[in-house]
């Protein structure tokens, strides 16, 4: 926790009451962070002299300053990689065929079970450090590559260490229902009972949300409803992987149970979009997964027209989306998903916060957490316009510079 003053910024507050447009832009803006929280925002000319003299100051020199990125969907903790499987997919093999043949998610499960906890931590930490350097100040991380009680629990312990040791906030999600592991292939009900009677009691104390991969080759809507009910009894709030590989009705379930978010939504319909909007379920879109799976964009227009809140995330995982940074997601959302720059930047900041039910971030309103990024550019459009330039110059977490200069 420390004090910081940033001046002379093209300041995106995401608070329309503080500046222009949906971004709430203050063109020559300043932000004062005290005790880790935003204390004041306004024009640089209004910064009081007392503040200017007493705290560490960053003169942004006209550069764009935005709230820190919030990445609300990652599978960051895993061992090994699947480069060879990726090459096979790019040569024509299908993801579901690979999964049905025991590869895909299960090959990462085998590597993760075999890794020591320290090794899992070391491999995951390298990715985490790259994320932070690119401006991610809050991240969600799922379990789901253990699929047995001990390894699911170990994954969540690694998640907790990444939260304790690194300058960001980590939101842990239990994803024991990622796929049914082969030892339960003939006894799906047995795996569901394992989740209900052993995994949730062991894992829920280390998690905030419960996610289910509700899709072809994973869990059905009926199974997902049962898992979510059990998780709710353990105090976890629901999220769902929905409508990614096939249209299954998972988005309807998300709306029915008031899920905090429904993620992927490649196959979402207009009706479902209306239900998600009514349930205030956030749509988390994953442009890295769509590109790395070579699948068409989700129907963003349907979601937008229905008034669904949209967030962006990396989905960082070794199978379908080995992407790590939010600036890349902003670029892909604009260039590939047809989102405007304004939408994409909002969705990567405030949208991500809402997808994690965290009201105090993704925005620079007094009282919010003092997380921000300073770009090497005078407008956030550069993030999509120059997509392969590393444009995050400085990363600030709770008022402290944690990456860059
Ligand atoms: O979000 N869809 C399920 N889970 C991941 C993929 C995980 C994997 O292939 O390892 C996803 O795309
Ligand atoms: Fe995912």
Coordinates of N, CA, C and O in Angstrom, one line a residue, residues 57-193:
X57 N 5.5 10.8 -7.8 CA 4.7 11.2 -8.9 C 5.2 10.6 -10.2 O 6.4 10.5 -10.4
X58 N 4.2 10.2 -11.0 CA 4.6 9.8 -12.4 C 4.0 10.8 -13.3 O 2.7 11.0 -13.3
X59 N 4.8 11.5 -14.1 CA 4.3 12.4 -15.1 C 4.1 11.6 -16.4 O 5.1 11.1 -17.0
X60 N 2.9 11.3 -16.8 CA 2.6 10.4 -17.9 C 3.0 11.1 -19.2 O 3.0 10.4 -20.2
X61 N 3.2 12.4 -19.2 CA 3.6 13.1 -20.4 C 2.6 12.9 -21.6 O 3.0 12.8 -22.7
X62 N 1.3 12.9 -21.2 CA 0.3 12.8 -22.3 C -0.1 11.3 -22.6 O -1.0 11.1 -23.5
X63 N 0.6 10.4 -22.0 CA 0.3 9.0 -22.4 C -1.1 8.5 -21.8 O -1.6 9.1 -20.8
X64 N -1.6 7.5 -22.4 CA -2.9 7.0 -22.0 C -2.7 6.2 -20.7 O -1.7 5.4 -20.5
X65 N -3.6 6.4 -19.7 CA -3.6 5.7 -18.4 C -5.0 5.0 -18.2 O -6.0 5.7 -18.4
X66 N -5.0 3.7 -18.0 CA -6.2 3.0 -17.9 C -6.3 2.2 -16.6 O -5.2 1.9 -16.0
X67 N -7.5 1.8 -16.1 CA -7.5 0.9 -15.0 C -6.7 -0.4 -15.3 O -6.6 -0.8 -16.5
X68 N -6.1 -1.0 -14.3 CA -5.4 -2.3 -14.5 C -6.3 -3.3 -15.2 O -7.5 -3.3 -14.9
X69 N -5.7 -4.2 -16.0 CA -6.6 -5.2 -16.7 C -7.0 -6.2 -15.7 O -6.3 -6.6 -14.8
X70 N -8.3 -6.7 -15.9 CA -8.9 -7.8 -15.1 C -9.1 -9.0 -16.1 O -9.9 -8.8 -17.0
X71 N -8.4 -10.1 -15.8 CA -8.6 -11.2 -16.7 C -9.4 -12.3 -16.0 O -8.9 -13.0 -15.1
X72 N -10.7 -12.4 -16.3 CA -11.6 -13.2 -15.5 C -11.8 -14.6 -15.9 O -12.7 -15.3 -15.4
X73 N -10.9 -15.2 -16.7 CA -11.0 -16.6 -17.1 C -9.7 -17.1 -17.5 O -9.2 -16.8 -18.7
X74 N -9.0 -17.8 -16.6 CA -7.7 -18.5 -17.1 C -7.6 -19.9 -16.4 O -8.2 -20.2 -15.4
X75 N -6.8 -20.7 -17.1 CA -6.4 -22.0 -16.6 C -4.9 -21.9 -16.5 O -4.2 -22.8 -17.0
X76 N -4.4 -20.9 -15.8 CA -3.0 -20.6 -15.7 C -2.1 -21.7 -15.1 O -1.0 -21.9 -15.5
X77 N -2.7 -22.4 -14.1 CA -1.9 -23.4 -13.4 C -2.0 -24.7 -14.2 O -3.1 -25.4 -14.2
X78 N -0.9 -25.1 -14.8 CA -0.9 -26.5 -15.5 C 0.6 -26.8 -15.7 O 1.5 -26.0 -15.6
X79 N 0.8 -28.1 -15.9 CA 2.2 -28.6 -16.2 C 2.3 -29.0 -17.6 O 1.4 -29.4 -18.3
X80 N 3.5 -28.8 -18.2 CA 3.8 -29.2 -19.6 C 3.1 -28.3 -20.6 O 2.7 -27.2 -20.3
X81 N 3.1 -28.8 -21.8 CA 2.4 -28.1 -22.9 C 1.9 -29.1 -23.9 O 2.1 -30.3 -23.7
X82 N 1.2 -28.6 -24.9 CA 0.6 -29.5 -25.9 C 0.9 -29.0 -27.3 O 0.0 -29.0 -28.2
X83 N 2.2 -28.6 -27.5 CA 2.6 -28.1 -28.8 C 2.4 -29.1 -29.9 O 2.0 -28.8 -31.0
X84 N 2.7 -30.4 -29.6 CA 2.6 -31.4 -30.6 C 1.1 -31.6 -31.0 O 0.8 -31.8 -32.2
X85 N 0.2 -31.6 -30.0 CA -1.2 -31.7 -30.3 C -1.7 -30.5 -31.1 O -2.5 -30.6 -32.0
X86 N -1.2 -29.3 -30.8 CA -1.5 -28.1 -31.5 C -1.1 -28.3 -33.0 O -1.9 -28.0 -33.9
X87 N 0.1 -28.8 -33.2 CA 0.5 -29.0 -34.6 C -0.4 -30.0 -35.3 O -0.8 -29.7 -36.5
X88 N -0.9 -31.0 -34.6 CA -1.8 -32.0 -35.2 C -3.1 -31.3 -35.6 O -3.7 -31.5 -36.6
X89 N -3.6 -30.4 -34.6 CA -4.9 -29.7 -34.9 C -4.7 -28.8 -36.1 O -5.6 -28.7 -37.0
X90 N -3.6 -28.1 -36.2 CA -3.4 -27.2 -37.3 C -3.3 -28.0 -38.6 O -3.5 -27.4 -39.7
X91 N -3.0 -29.3 -38.5 CA -2.9 -30.1 -39.8 C -4.2 -30.8 -40.0 O -4.3 -31.6 -40.9
X92 N -5.2 -30.5 -39.2 CA -6.6 -31.0 -39.6 C -7.3 -31.8 -38.5 O -8.5 -32.0 -38.6
X93 N -6.5 -32.3 -37.5 CA -7.2 -33.1 -36.4 C -8.2 -32.2 -35.6 O -7.9 -31.0 -35.5
X94 N -9.3 -32.8 -35.2 CA -10.3 -32.0 -34.4 C -10.0 -32.1 -32.9 O -9.6 -33.2 -32.4
X95 N -10.4 -31.0 -32.2 CA -10.2 -31.0 -30.7 C -11.0 -32.1 -30.1 O -10.5 -32.8 -29.2
X96 N -12.2 -32.2 -30.5 CA -13.1 -33.2 -29.8 C -12.6 -34.6 -30.1 O -12.7 -35.5 -29.2
X97 N -12.1 -34.9 -31.3 CA -11.5 -36.2 -31.6 C -10.3 -36.5 -30.7 O -10.2 -37.6 -30.1
X98 N -9.5 -35.5 -30.6 CA -8.3 -35.6 -29.7 C -8.7 -35.9 -28.3 O -8.2 -36.8 -27.6
X99 N -9.7 -35.2 -27.8 CA -10.2 -35.3 -26.5 C -10.8 -36.8 -26.3 O -10.5 -37.4 -25.3
X100 N -11.6 -37.2 -27.3 CA -12.2 -38.5 -27.2 C -11.2 -39.6 -27.1 O -11.4 -40.7 -26.6
X101 N -10.0 -39.4 -27.8 CA -9.0 -40.4 -27.8 C -8.1 -40.4 -26.6 O -7.0 -41.0 -26.5
X102 N -8.5 -39.5 -25.6 CA -7.7 -39.5 -24.3 C -6.6 -38.5 -24.3 O -5.9 -38.4 -23.3
X103 N -6.5 -37.6 -25.3 CA -5.6 -36.5 -25.3 C -6.3 -35.3 -24.8 O -7.2 -35.3 -24.0
X104 N -5.9 -34.1 -25.4 CA -6.5 -32.9 -25.0 C -6.4 -32.6 -23.5 O -5.3 -32.8 -22.9
X105 N -7.5 -32.3 -22.8 CA -7.5 -31.9 -21.4 C -6.8 -33.0 -20.6 O -6.0 -32.8 -19.7
X106 N -7.1 -34.3 -21.0 CA -6.5 -35.4 -20.2 C -5.0 -35.5 -20.2 O -4.3 -35.9 -19.3
X107 N -4.4 -35.1 -21.3 CA -2.9 -35.1 -21.4 C -2.3 -34.1 -20.4 O -1.3 -34.3 -19.7
X108 N -3.0 -32.9 -20.3 CA -2.5 -32.0 -19.3 C -2.8 -32.5 -17.8 O -2.1 -32.2 -16.9
X109 N -3.9 -33.2 -17.7 CA -4.2 -33.8 -16.4 C -3.1 -34.7 -16.0 O -2.6 -34.7 -14.8
X110 N -2.7 -35.6 -16.9 CA -1.6 -36.5 -16.6 C -0.3 -35.8 -16.2 O 0.3 -36.1 -15.1
X111 N 0.0 -34.7 -16.9 CA 1.3 -34.0 -16.6 C 1.1 -33.2 -15.3 O 2.1 -33.2 -14.5
X112 N -0.1 -32.8 -15.0 CA -0.3 -32.0 -13.8 C -0.2 -32.9 -12.5 O 0.4 -32.6 -11.5
X113 N -0.9 -34.1 -12.7 CA -0.8 -35.0 -11.6 C 0.6 -35.4 -11.3 O 1.0 -35.6 -10.1
X114 N 1.4 -35.6 -12.3 CA 2.8 -36.1 -12.2 C 3.7 -35.0 -11.6 O 4.8 -35.4 -11.1
X115 N 3.4 -33.8 -11.8 CA 4.3 -32.7 -11.4 C 4.3 -32.5 -9.8 O 3.2 -32.7 -9.2
X116 N 5.4 -32.2 -9.3 CA 5.4 -31.8 -7.9 C 4.7 -30.4 -7.7 O 4.7 -29.7 -8.7
X117 N 4.3 -30.1 -6.5 CA 3.6 -28.9 -6.3 C 4.6 -27.7 -6.6 O 4.2 -26.7 -7.2
X118 N 5.9 -27.9 -6.2 CA 6.8 -26.8 -6.5 C 7.0 -26.6 -8.0 O 7.2 -25.5 -8.5
X119 N 7.1 -27.7 -8.7 CA 7.3 -27.6 -10.2 C 6.1 -26.9 -10.8 O 6.2 -26.1 -11.7
X120 N 4.9 -27.3 -10.4 CA 3.7 -26.7 -10.9 C 3.7 -25.2 -10.6 O 3.3 -24.4 -11.5
X121 N 4.1 -24.8 -9.4 CA 4.2 -23.4 -9.1 C 5.2 -22.7 -10.0 O 4.9 -21.6 -10.5
X122 N 6.4 -23.3 -10.2 CA 7.4 -22.7 -10.9 C 7.0 -22.4 -12.4 O 7.1 -21.3 -12.9
X123 N 6.4 -23.4 -13.0 CA 5.9 -23.3 -14.4 C 4.8 -22.2 -14.5 O 4.8 -21.5 -15.4
X124 N 3.9 -22.2 -13.5 CA 2.8 -21.3 -13.6 C 3.2 -19.9 -13.3 O 2.8 -18.9 -13.9
X125 N 4.2 -19.8 -12.4 CA 4.7 -18.4 -12.0 C 5.3 -17.7 -13.2 O 5.2 -16.5 -13.3
X126 N 6.0 -18.4 -14.0 CA 6.6 -17.8 -15.2 C 5.5 -17.1 -16.1 O 5.7 -16.0 -16.6
X127 N 4.4 -17.8 -16.3 CA 3.3 -17.2 -17.0 C 2.7 -16.0 -16.3 O 2.4 -15.0 -16.9
X128 N 2.6 -16.2 -15.0 CA 2.0 -15.1 -14.2 C 2.8 -13.8 -14.3 O 2.2 -12.7 -14.4
X129 N 4.1 -14.0 -14.3 CA 5.0 -12.8 -14.3 C 4.8 -12.1 -15.7 O 4.8 -10.9 -15.7
X130 N 4.6 -12.9 -16.7 CA 4.4 -12.2 -18.1 C 3.1 -11.5 -18.1 O 2.9 -10.4 -18.7
X131 N 2.1 -12.1 -17.5 CA 0.7 -11.5 -17.4 C 0.8 -10.1 -16.7 O 0.3 -9.1 -17.1
X132 N 1.5 -10.1 -15.6 CA 1.6 -8.9 -14.8 C 2.3 -7.8 -15.5 O 1.9 -6.7 -15.6
X133 N 3.4 -8.2 -16.2 CA 4.2 -7.2 -17.0 C 3.4 -6.6 -18.1 O 3.6 -5.5 -18.5
X134 N 2.4 -7.3 -18.5 CA 1.5 -6.8 -19.6 C 0.2 -6.1 -19.0 O -0.7 -5.8 -19.8
X135 N 0.2 -5.9 -17.7 CA -0.8 -5.1 -17.1 C -2.0 -5.8 -16.4 O -2.9 -5.1 -16.0
X136 N -1.9 -7.1 -16.3 CA -3.0 -7.8 -15.5 C -2.8 -7.6 -14.1 O -1.8 -8.0 -13.5
X137 N -3.8 -6.9 -13.4 CA -3.6 -6.6 -12.0 C -4.6 -7.5 -11.1 O -4.4 -7.6 -9.9
X138 N -5.6 -8.1 -11.8 CA -6.5 -9.1 -11.1 C -6.7 -10.2 -12.1 O -7.0 -9.9 -13.3
X139 N -6.6 -11.4 -11.6 CA -6.8 -12.6 -12.5 C -7.6 -13.6 -11.8 O -7.6 -13.8 -10.6
X140 N -8.4 -14.3 -12.6 CA -9.1 -15.5 -12.1 C -8.3 -16.7 -12.6 O -7.8 -16.7 -13.7
X141 N -8.1 -17.7 -11.7 CA -7.4 -19.0 -12.1 C -8.3 -20.2 -11.6 O -8.7 -20.2 -10.5
X142 N -8.4 -21.1 -12.5 CA -9.3 -22.3 -12.3 C -8.4 -23.5 -12.0 O -7.3 -23.6 -12.5
X143 N -9.0 -24.4 -11.2 CA -8.4 -25.7 -11.1 C -8.9 -26.5 -12.3 O -9.2 -25.9 -13.3
X144 N -8.9 -27.8 -12.2 CA -9.5 -28.5 -13.3 C -8.5 -29.4 -14.1 O -9.0 -30.1 -15.1
X145 N -7.2 -29.4 -13.8 CA -6.3 -30.4 -14.4 C -5.8 -31.4 -13.4 O -4.8 -32.0 -13.6
X146 N -6.6 -31.5 -12.3 CA -6.3 -32.6 -11.3 C -7.3 -33.7 -11.4 O -6.9 -34.9 -11.7
X147 N -8.6 -33.3 -11.3 CA -9.6 -34.3 -11.4 C -9.5 -35.5 -10.4 O -10.2 -36.5 -10.6
X148 N -8.7 -35.3 -9.4 CA -8.8 -36.2 -8.3 C -8.7 -35.2 -7.1 O -8.2 -34.1 -7.2
X149 N -9.0 -35.7 -5.9 CA -9.2 -34.8 -4.8 C -7.8 -34.1 -4.5 O -7.7 -32.9 -4.3
X150 N -6.8 -34.9 -4.4 CA -5.5 -34.4 -4.0 C -4.9 -33.4 -5.0 O -4.4 -32.3 -4.6
X151 N -5.0 -33.7 -6.3 CA -4.4 -32.8 -7.3 C -5.3 -31.5 -7.5 O -4.7 -30.4 -7.7
X152 N -6.6 -31.6 -7.4 CA -7.4 -30.4 -7.4 C -7.1 -29.5 -6.3 O -6.9 -28.3 -6.4
X153 N -6.9 -30.1 -5.1 CA -6.5 -29.3 -3.9 C -5.1 -28.7 -4.1 O -4.9 -27.5 -3.8
X154 N -4.2 -29.5 -4.6 CA -2.8 -28.9 -4.9 C -2.8 -27.8 -5.8 O -2.1 -26.8 -5.7
X155 N -3.7 -27.9 -6.9 CA -3.8 -26.8 -7.9 C -4.2 -25.5 -7.2 O -3.7 -24.4 -7.4
X156 N -5.2 -25.6 -6.3 CA -5.7 -24.4 -5.6 C -4.7 -23.9 -4.6 O -4.7 -22.7 -4.3
X157 N -3.9 -24.8 -4.1 CA -2.8 -24.3 -3.2 C -1.8 -23.5 -4.0 O -1.3 -22.5 -3.5
X158 N -1.5 -23.9 -5.2 CA -0.6 -23.2 -6.1 C -1.2 -21.8 -6.4 O -0.5 -20.8 -6.4
X159 N -2.5 -21.8 -6.7 CA -3.2 -20.6 -7.0 C -3.0 -19.6 -5.8 O -2.7 -18.4 -6.0
X160 N -3.2 -20.1 -4.6 CA -3.1 -19.3 -3.4 C -1.6 -18.7 -3.3 O -1.4 -17.5 -3.0
X161 N -0.6 -19.6 -3.6 CA 0.8 -19.1 -3.6 C 1.0 -18.0 -4.6 O 1.7 -17.0 -4.3
X162 N 0.4 -18.1 -5.8 CA 0.6 -17.1 -6.8 C -0.1 -15.8 -6.4 O 0.4 -14.7 -6.7
X163 N -1.1 -15.9 -5.6 CA -1.8 -14.7 -5.0 C -0.9 -14.1 -3.9 O -0.6 -12.9 -3.9
X164 N -0.4 -14.9 -3.0 CA 0.5 -14.4 -1.9 C 1.8 -13.8 -2.4 O 2.3 -12.8 -1.8
X165 N 2.4 -14.4 -3.4 CA 3.8 -14.1 -3.7 C 3.9 -13.0 -4.8 O 5.0 -12.4 -5.0
X166 N 2.9 -12.7 -5.6 CA 3.0 -11.8 -6.7 C 2.1 -10.6 -6.5 O 1.1 -10.7 -5.8
X167 N 2.5 -9.5 -7.1 CA 1.7 -8.2 -6.9 C 0.5 -8.1 -7.7 O 0.4 -7.3 -8.7
X168 N -0.5 -9.0 -7.5 CA -1.8 -8.9 -8.1 C -2.8 -9.6 -7.2 O -2.4 -10.1 -6.2
X169 N -4.1 -9.5 -7.6 CA -5.1 -10.2 -6.8 C -5.6 -11.4 -7.7 O -5.8 -11.3 -8.9
X170 N -5.7 -12.6 -7.0 CA -6.1 -13.8 -7.7 C -7.4 -14.3 -7.1 O -7.6 -14.4 -5.9
X171 N -8.3 -14.6 -8.0 CA -9.6 -15.1 -7.7 C -9.6 -16.6 -8.0 O -9.5 -16.9 -9.2
X172 N -9.7 -17.5 -7.1 CA -9.6 -18.9 -7.3 C -11.0 -19.5 -7.7 O -12.0 -19.2 -7.0
X173 N -11.0 -20.4 -8.7 CA -12.2 -21.1 -9.1 C -12.0 -22.6 -9.1 O -11.0 -23.0 -9.7
X174 N -13.0 -23.3 -8.5 CA -12.9 -24.8 -8.6 C -13.6 -25.3 -9.8 O -14.7 -25.0 -10.2
X175 N -12.8 -26.0 -10.6 CA -13.3 -26.6 -11.9 C -13.1 -28.1 -11.9 O -12.5 -28.7 -12.9
X176 N -13.4 -28.8 -10.8 CA -13.3 -30.2 -10.7 C -14.2 -30.9 -11.8 O -13.9 -32.0 -12.3
X177 N -15.2 -30.2 -12.3 CA -16.0 -30.7 -13.4 C -15.5 -30.1 -14.7 O -16.2 -29.4 -15.4
X178 N -14.3 -30.5 -15.1 CA -13.7 -30.1 -16.3 C -14.1 -31.1 -17.4 O -14.7 -30.9 -18.4
X179 N -13.6 -32.4 -17.1 CA -14.1 -33.5 -17.9 C -14.1 -34.7 -16.9 O -13.6 -34.6 -15.7
X180 N -14.8 -35.8 -17.3 CA -14.8 -37.0 -16.4 C -13.5 -37.7 -16.7 O -13.2 -38.1 -17.8
X181 N -12.7 -38.0 -15.6 CA -11.4 -38.7 -15.9 C -11.7 -40.1 -16.2 O -12.7 -40.7 -15.9
X182 N -10.7 -40.8 -16.9 CA -10.9 -42.1 -17.5 C -11.2 -43.1 -16.4 O -12.0 -44.1 -16.7
X183 N -10.7 -42.9 -15.2 CA -11.0 -43.9 -14.1 C -12.5 -44.0 -13.8 O -13.0 -44.9 -13.2
X184 N -13.3 -43.0 -14.2 CA -14.7 -42.9 -14.0 C -15.5 -43.0 -15.3 O -16.7 -42.7 -15.3
X185 N -14.8 -43.4 -16.4 CA -15.5 -43.4 -17.7 C -16.8 -44.2 -17.7 O -17.8 -43.8 -18.3
X186 N -16.8 -45.3 -17.0 CA -18.0 -46.1 -16.9 C -18.9 -45.8 -15.7 O -19.8 -46.6 -15.4
X187 N -18.5 -44.8 -15.0 CA -19.3 -44.5 -13.8 C -19.3 -43.0 -13.6 O -18.8 -42.4 -12.6
X188 N -20.0 -42.3 -14.5 CA -20.1 -40.8 -14.4 C -20.7 -40.4 -13.1 O -20.3 -39.4 -12.5
X189 N -21.7 -41.1 -12.7 CA -22.4 -40.8 -11.4 C -21.4 -40.9 -10.3 O -21.4 -40.0 -9.3
X190 N -20.5 -41.8 -10.3 CA -19.5 -42.0 -9.3 C -18.6 -40.7 -9.2 O -18.2 -40.3 -8.2
X191 N -18.2 -40.2 -10.4 CA -17.4 -39.0 -10.4 C -18.2 -37.8 -9.8 O -17.6 -37.0 -9.1
X192 N -19.5 -37.7 -10.2 CA -20.3 -36.6 -9.6 C -20.3 -36.7 -8.1 O -20.2 -35.7 -7.4
X193 N -20.5 -38.0 -7.6 CA -20.5 -38.2 -6.2 C -19.2 -37.8 -5.5 O -19.2 -37.3 -4.4

